[in-house]
Short mmCIF file of C-alpha atoms in Angstrom, two decimals:
data_model
loop_
_atom_site.label_atom_id
_atom_site.label_comp_id
_atom_site.label_asym_id
_atom_site.label_seq_id
_atom_site.Cartn_x
_atom_site.Cartn_y
_atom_site.Cartn_z
CA MET A 1 -2.46 -23.69 -19.80
CA PHE A 2 -3.55 -23.04 -16.22
CA LEU A 3 -6.15 -25.80 -16.32
CA ALA A 4 -3.76 -28.41 -17.68
CA SER A 5 -3.31 -31.50 -15.58
CA CYS A 6 -0.25 -31.71 -13.41
CA ALA A 7 1.11 -34.57 -11.38
CA SER A 8 2.15 -32.84 -8.18
CA PRO A 9 5.51 -33.94 -6.80
CA PRO A 10 6.09 -34.32 -3.07
CA TYR A 11 6.45 -31.03 -1.25
CA SER A 12 9.07 -32.25 1.16
CA SER A 13 9.16 -31.73 4.88
CA ILE A 14 6.93 -28.66 5.10
CA GLY A 15 3.88 -30.34 6.56
CA GLU A 16 0.34 -29.44 5.63
CA SER A 17 -1.68 -27.39 8.04
CA SER A 18 -4.45 -29.08 9.95
CA ILE A 19 -6.68 -26.86 7.83
CA ARG A 20 -6.89 -29.23 4.88
CA ASP A 21 -9.71 -28.00 2.67
CA ILE A 22 -8.82 -24.44 1.70
CA ALA A 23 -8.39 -24.20 -2.05
CA TRP A 24 -9.13 -21.90 -4.96
CA PRO A 25 -11.40 -21.68 -6.80
CA PRO A 26 -13.87 -22.66 -4.06
CA PRO A 27 -16.42 -25.42 -4.61
CA PRO A 28 -17.96 -26.37 -6.93
CA GLY A 29 -14.88 -25.34 -8.91
CA LYS A 30 -12.02 -27.80 -9.27
CA PRO A 31 -9.09 -26.81 -6.97
CA ARG A 32 -6.06 -25.29 -8.68
CA ILE A 33 -4.28 -23.63 -5.73
CA ARG A 34 -4.30 -25.18 -2.26
CA PHE A 35 -3.22 -23.61 1.03
CA ILE A 36 -0.42 -25.65 2.64
CA ASN A 37 0.80 -23.81 5.72
CA GLU A 38 2.11 -20.58 7.18
CA ILE A 39 5.37 -19.76 8.94
CA SER A 40 5.84 -17.07 11.56
CA THR A 41 8.46 -18.69 13.79
CA ALA A 42 11.09 -21.40 13.56
CA ALA A 43 8.85 -23.57 15.71
CA ASP A 44 6.31 -23.64 12.87
CA LEU A 45 8.88 -25.73 11.01
CA GLY A 46 9.72 -27.88 14.02
CA ILE A 47 12.99 -25.99 14.50
CA GLN A 48 14.39 -24.83 17.81
CA PRO A 49 16.63 -21.74 17.43
CA GLY A 50 20.37 -22.35 17.77
CA ILE A 51 22.59 -20.66 20.33
CA TRP A 52 23.36 -17.66 18.12
CA SER A 53 19.72 -17.17 17.24
CA ARG A 54 18.81 -17.43 20.92
CA LEU A 55 21.47 -14.87 21.77
CA ALA A 56 20.33 -12.55 18.97
CA GLY A 57 16.74 -12.95 20.11
CA TRP A 58 17.66 -12.21 23.71
CA LEU A 59 19.55 -9.06 22.68
CA ALA A 60 16.54 -7.95 20.64
CA GLY A 61 14.05 -8.63 23.40
CA GLY A 62 12.88 -11.89 21.89
CA LYS A 63 11.74 -10.32 18.62
CA GLU A 64 14.10 -12.28 16.40
CA TYR A 65 12.52 -15.61 17.22
CA ARG A 66 9.77 -14.70 14.80
CA LEU A 67 9.30 -12.96 11.49
CA ILE A 68 8.61 -9.28 11.91
CA ARG A 69 8.08 -7.72 8.47
CA PRO A 70 9.13 -10.21 5.79
CA THR A 71 9.43 -8.92 2.24
CA ALA A 72 10.82 -11.95 0.36
CA ALA A 73 11.14 -15.71 0.77
CA ILE A 74 12.95 -18.30 -1.34
CA MET A 75 13.49 -22.05 -0.98
CA THR A 76 16.68 -23.71 -2.24
CA PRO A 77 16.74 -27.29 -3.59
CA GLU A 78 18.36 -28.34 -0.29
CA GLU A 79 15.18 -27.29 1.53
CA ILE A 80 16.71 -24.18 3.04
CA LEU A 81 14.22 -21.36 3.37
CA TYR A 82 15.58 -17.82 3.36
CA VAL A 83 13.39 -14.89 4.42
CA ALA A 84 14.39 -11.24 4.05
CA ASP A 85 13.07 -9.35 7.05
CA PRO A 86 13.61 -5.57 7.21
CA GLY A 87 11.76 -5.57 10.54
CA ALA A 88 14.55 -7.68 12.03
CA LYS A 89 17.23 -6.00 9.86
CA ALA A 90 18.36 -9.49 8.94
CA VAL A 91 17.79 -12.54 6.76
CA HIS A 92 16.40 -15.66 8.40
CA ARG A 93 17.80 -19.02 7.29
CA PHE A 94 15.66 -22.05 8.10
CA ASP A 95 17.43 -25.31 7.29
CA ILE A 96 14.40 -27.58 7.29
CA ARG A 97 16.18 -30.90 6.80
CA HIS A 98 18.66 -30.30 9.59
CA LYS A 99 16.24 -28.44 11.87
CA LYS A 100 18.37 -25.33 12.18
CA HIS A 101 17.53 -21.63 12.26
CA GLU A 102 20.07 -18.81 11.89
CA ILE A 103 19.94 -15.04 11.81
CA ILE A 104 22.13 -13.83 8.92
CA ARG A 105 23.77 -10.45 9.24
CA LEU A 106 26.86 -8.90 7.67
CA GLN A 107 30.35 -10.33 8.04
CA ASP A 108 31.38 -7.82 10.71
CA GLY A 109 28.24 -8.50 12.72
CA ALA A 110 26.51 -5.32 11.59
CA ALA A 111 22.83 -5.48 10.74
CA PHE A 112 21.28 -5.09 7.36
CA ARG A 113 19.31 -1.88 7.10
CA SER A 114 16.57 -2.81 4.64
CA PRO A 115 16.93 -6.26 3.04
CA ILE A 116 14.25 -6.35 0.36
CA ALA A 117 14.65 -9.11 -2.23
CA LEU A 118 16.34 -12.49 -2.60
CA ALA A 119 17.49 -14.62 -5.53
CA ILE A 120 19.19 -18.01 -5.84
CA GLY A 121 22.49 -18.11 -7.73
CA PRO A 122 25.05 -20.77 -8.67
CA GLU A 123 25.74 -23.43 -6.02
CA ASN A 124 22.59 -22.19 -4.29
CA GLN A 125 24.24 -19.02 -3.10
CA VAL A 126 21.68 -16.38 -2.20
CA TYR A 127 21.77 -12.76 -3.34
CA VAL A 128 20.20 -10.11 -1.10
CA SER A 129 19.41 -6.52 -2.02
CA ASP A 130 19.48 -3.84 0.66
CA SER A 131 17.66 -0.74 -0.54
CA ALA A 132 19.01 1.47 2.27
CA LEU A 133 22.65 0.36 2.02
CA ASN A 134 22.43 0.60 -1.81
CA GLN A 135 24.17 -2.72 -2.16
CA VAL A 136 23.74 -6.37 -3.04
CA PHE A 137 25.11 -9.03 -0.70
CA LEU A 138 25.87 -12.71 -1.09
CA ILE A 139 25.11 -15.49 1.39
CA ARG A 140 26.90 -18.81 0.98
CA SER A 141 25.17 -21.88 2.37
CA ASP A 142 28.15 -22.77 4.59
CA LYS A 143 28.60 -19.28 6.08
CA PRO A 144 26.59 -17.61 8.86
CA TYR A 145 26.96 -14.12 7.39
CA ALA A 146 26.57 -12.12 4.18
CA VAL A 147 29.41 -10.54 2.20
CA PRO A 148 29.18 -7.65 -0.27
CA PHE A 149 28.69 -8.54 -3.92
CA GLN A 150 30.89 -5.94 -5.55
CA THR A 151 29.28 -4.30 -8.58
CA SER A 152 31.20 -2.23 -11.09
CA ILE A 153 28.82 0.72 -10.71
CA ALA A 154 27.00 2.18 -7.73
CA LEU A 155 23.38 1.24 -7.09
CA ASP A 156 20.53 3.61 -6.27
CA GLN A 157 17.90 1.89 -4.11
CA PRO A 158 18.20 -1.66 -5.42
CA THR A 159 15.10 -3.75 -4.89
CA GLY A 160 14.15 -6.76 -7.04
CA LEU A 161 16.71 -9.39 -8.07
CA ALA A 162 16.75 -12.20 -10.61
CA VAL A 163 19.49 -14.61 -11.66
CA ASP A 164 19.95 -16.82 -14.71
CA GLU A 165 22.98 -18.80 -15.86
CA LYS A 166 24.89 -15.67 -16.93
CA HIS A 167 23.25 -12.63 -15.38
CA LEU A 168 22.32 -10.98 -12.13
CA TYR A 169 19.51 -8.53 -12.84
CA VAL A 170 19.02 -5.71 -10.32
CA VAL A 171 16.05 -3.36 -10.25
CA ASN A 172 17.63 0.05 -9.71
CA THR A 173 14.45 1.66 -8.50
CA LEU A 174 15.38 5.33 -8.08
CA ARG A 175 16.95 5.32 -11.57
CA HIS A 176 13.89 3.62 -13.10
CA GLU A 177 16.05 0.99 -14.79
CA ILE A 178 17.22 -2.61 -14.77
CA LEU A 179 20.94 -3.36 -14.49
CA ALA A 180 22.36 -6.62 -15.86
CA PHE A 181 25.66 -7.74 -14.32
CA ASP A 182 27.70 -10.81 -14.99
CA LEU A 183 28.18 -13.09 -12.01
CA GLU A 184 31.48 -11.36 -11.21
CA GLY A 185 29.72 -7.99 -10.80
CA GLU A 186 30.67 -6.34 -14.11
CA LEU A 187 27.88 -4.34 -15.73
CA LEU A 188 26.92 -5.90 -19.06
CA PHE A 189 24.02 -3.65 -20.04
CA ARG A 190 21.16 -1.63 -18.63
CA PHE A 191 17.70 -0.85 -19.90
CA GLY A 192 14.87 1.50 -18.99
CA ASN A 193 14.39 5.11 -18.03
CA ARG A 194 11.57 7.06 -16.44
CA GLY A 195 8.45 7.28 -18.56
CA THR A 196 5.20 5.61 -19.53
CA GLY A 197 6.14 4.16 -22.91
CA ALA A 198 7.06 0.61 -23.79
CA GLY A 199 10.25 -0.36 -21.94
CA GLU A 200 10.09 2.70 -19.67
CA PHE A 201 9.45 2.56 -15.93
CA ASN A 202 8.02 4.53 -13.05
CA PHE A 203 9.56 3.14 -9.87
CA PRO A 204 9.90 -0.52 -10.82
CA THR A 205 10.20 -2.87 -7.86
CA MET A 206 10.38 -6.62 -8.49
CA ILE A 207 11.68 -8.84 -11.28
CA TRP A 208 11.45 -12.55 -12.18
CA SER A 209 13.42 -14.57 -14.73
CA GLU A 210 11.16 -17.25 -16.20
CA PRO A 211 13.23 -20.47 -16.17
CA SER A 212 11.97 -21.97 -19.44
CA THR A 213 12.19 -18.89 -21.66
CA ARG A 214 14.62 -16.67 -19.66
CA HIS A 215 12.16 -13.87 -20.26
CA LEU A 216 12.08 -11.16 -17.61
CA TRP A 217 8.90 -9.98 -15.94
CA VAL A 218 9.09 -6.61 -14.16
CA THR A 219 6.55 -4.95 -11.88
CA ASP A 220 6.40 -1.37 -13.12
CA SER A 221 4.71 -0.27 -9.93
CA LEU A 222 3.67 3.34 -10.48
CA ASN A 223 2.77 2.69 -14.10
CA PHE A 224 0.38 0.06 -12.66
CA ARG A 225 1.51 -2.64 -15.05
CA ILE A 226 3.70 -5.64 -15.73
CA GLN A 227 6.31 -5.53 -18.49
CA GLN A 228 7.94 -8.48 -20.24
CA PHE A 229 11.44 -8.42 -21.77
CA ASP A 230 13.80 -10.93 -23.28
CA LYS A 231 16.99 -11.77 -21.38
CA ASN A 232 18.82 -8.97 -23.24
CA GLY A 233 16.35 -6.32 -22.13
CA ARG A 234 14.35 -6.05 -25.35
CA PHE A 235 10.72 -5.16 -24.74
CA ILE A 236 8.14 -7.85 -25.57
CA SER A 237 4.79 -6.90 -24.04
CA SER A 238 2.96 -5.31 -21.14
CA PHE A 239 -0.41 -5.39 -19.42
CA GLY A 240 -2.14 -3.84 -16.43
CA ARG A 241 -4.05 -0.79 -15.31
CA PRO A 242 -5.01 0.96 -12.07
CA GLY A 243 -8.45 0.33 -10.62
CA ASN A 244 -10.46 -1.51 -8.00
CA ALA A 245 -11.71 -4.45 -10.04
CA THR A 246 -10.26 -7.95 -10.12
CA GLY A 247 -7.44 -8.04 -12.64
CA ASP A 248 -6.46 -4.42 -12.00
CA LEU A 249 -2.97 -3.65 -10.68
CA PRO A 250 -3.04 -0.50 -8.52
CA ARG A 251 0.07 -1.52 -6.51
CA PRO A 252 1.83 -4.53 -8.08
CA LYS A 253 4.71 -5.94 -6.04
CA GLY A 254 6.04 -9.51 -6.15
CA ILE A 255 5.95 -11.49 -9.37
CA ALA A 256 6.75 -15.09 -10.34
CA THR A 257 5.86 -17.75 -12.91
CA ASP A 258 5.09 -21.42 -12.44
CA ARG A 259 6.44 -24.09 -14.76
CA HIS A 260 3.36 -23.82 -16.99
CA GLY A 261 4.10 -20.16 -17.71
CA ASN A 262 1.28 -18.77 -15.56
CA LEU A 263 2.11 -15.43 -14.00
CA TYR A 264 1.45 -14.72 -10.31
CA VAL A 265 1.31 -11.06 -9.25
CA LEU A 266 0.94 -9.75 -5.70
CA ASP A 267 -0.89 -6.48 -5.28
CA SER A 268 -0.37 -4.68 -1.99
CA LEU A 269 -3.41 -2.41 -2.33
CA HIS A 270 -5.83 -5.22 -3.18
CA ASN A 271 -4.04 -7.54 -0.71
CA SER A 272 -4.25 -10.21 -3.37
CA MET A 273 -2.44 -12.80 -5.43
CA GLN A 274 -3.70 -12.69 -9.01
CA ILE A 275 -2.83 -15.30 -11.61
CA PHE A 276 -2.65 -14.39 -15.29
CA ASN A 277 -1.68 -16.17 -18.47
CA SER A 278 1.24 -14.81 -20.50
CA ALA A 279 -1.15 -12.58 -22.47
CA GLY A 280 -2.26 -10.83 -19.28
CA GLU A 281 -5.68 -12.49 -19.06
CA LEU A 282 -6.85 -13.09 -15.49
CA LEU A 283 -7.18 -16.77 -14.57
CA LEU A 284 -7.71 -16.71 -10.81
CA TYR A 285 -7.95 -14.17 -8.00
CA ILE A 286 -7.02 -15.00 -4.40
CA GLY A 287 -7.09 -12.73 -1.40
CA GLU A 288 -8.50 -9.89 0.64
CA GLN A 289 -7.24 -8.10 3.71
CA GLY A 290 -7.19 -10.36 6.74
CA GLN A 291 -5.18 -12.82 8.78
CA GLY A 292 -6.62 -16.14 7.67
CA PRO A 293 -5.27 -18.55 5.05
CA GLY A 294 -5.26 -16.87 1.66
CA GLN A 295 -5.84 -13.46 3.19
CA PHE A 296 -3.04 -10.88 3.13
CA TRP A 297 -1.89 -7.61 4.60
CA LEU A 298 0.59 -5.92 2.28
CA PRO A 299 1.97 -8.98 0.48
CA THR A 300 5.33 -8.14 -1.02
CA GLY A 301 7.46 -11.01 -2.33
CA ILE A 302 6.62 -14.28 -4.07
CA PHE A 303 8.69 -17.31 -5.05
CA ILE A 304 7.67 -20.52 -6.84
CA ASP A 305 9.91 -23.57 -6.69
CA ASP A 306 10.10 -26.64 -8.92
CA LYS A 307 7.79 -28.57 -6.56
CA ASN A 308 4.89 -26.22 -7.40
CA ARG A 309 5.10 -24.57 -3.98
CA ILE A 310 4.26 -20.88 -3.82
CA PHE A 311 5.88 -18.85 -1.02
CA VAL A 312 4.31 -15.45 -0.27
CA ALA A 313 5.88 -12.92 2.09
CA ASP A 314 2.77 -11.60 3.84
CA SER A 315 4.57 -8.60 5.22
CA PHE A 316 2.28 -6.91 7.74
CA ASN A 317 0.91 -10.27 8.91
CA SER A 318 4.49 -11.18 9.90
CA ARG A 319 4.43 -14.51 8.12
CA VAL A 320 5.16 -16.47 4.98
CA GLN A 321 2.18 -18.28 3.51
CA ILE A 322 2.77 -21.44 1.47
CA PHE A 323 0.45 -22.62 -1.28
CA ARG A 324 0.73 -25.30 -3.92
CA TYR A 325 -0.45 -25.56 -7.50
CA VAL A 326 -2.39 -28.82 -7.55
CA GLY A 327 -3.62 -28.96 -11.14
CA GLU A 328 -5.90 -31.93 -11.60
CA GLU A 329 -5.30 -33.30 -8.09
CA ARG A 330 -8.21 -35.42 -6.84
#
């Protein structure tokens, strides 16, 4: 349950903002989600760019020192933050513990064209989808570049990614389907086709594998809904509708669950982060268009780690906002 108590573990070396009292729901409600900080540059993490980042930034007129149009952010257990940034045509790697920032491109030095989504795989390798190159790439933690992840079939505008112990799931947006590969790139199965029925899609975008159940949650964007499947692609449930009221989903994008099974959905038209239970009942609504803490401008990607930290790629605000589920914190 969303209101269940939760002992919040330490949230590592990402310091809290000097703005300490921003939480939702607002008083007199008991806080459940607290604003922690925002990241626009490496300096926000106390990191000075390395020589290659400085060179890349110089070649790009200084633009690569900061996030430009982030669409996804993930944090590995080693406290390495990766941010997909189509505006920079690159992936940023912020090694927080070792105070290091790198610009990740392809192995031959070529730029990404449109890196969209990220997912953490075995040994904390990071998968990256590029919707313009129609390919998935792999970043190893000890390498300063990405290599192609070879799939047994061609992709058609891949966007969202999710990984469990056996599968890499890829949202194949232009085909209105989800592809399930093994971790060697062989296609195991696929599900979905264009339509409005249960298990059908209309331009799906993002996907999340819930760690406890391995259920898959998919943003079925132009059907204005969220769909739930088991790990084999069997339909379980759906909820959502277009509209302007809280709880509506006119443009759902990023999706993630916390360890209590609550579902967080970003909506790029409402500029919001909405939190639902597994039955699709609205628990909490955060956001409006703006540049302050908890305000958004086209939020796109969301990631929740095992420390209850919530990372939101606030795309047109050129930043990643960090929140934390605080439960019964006093």
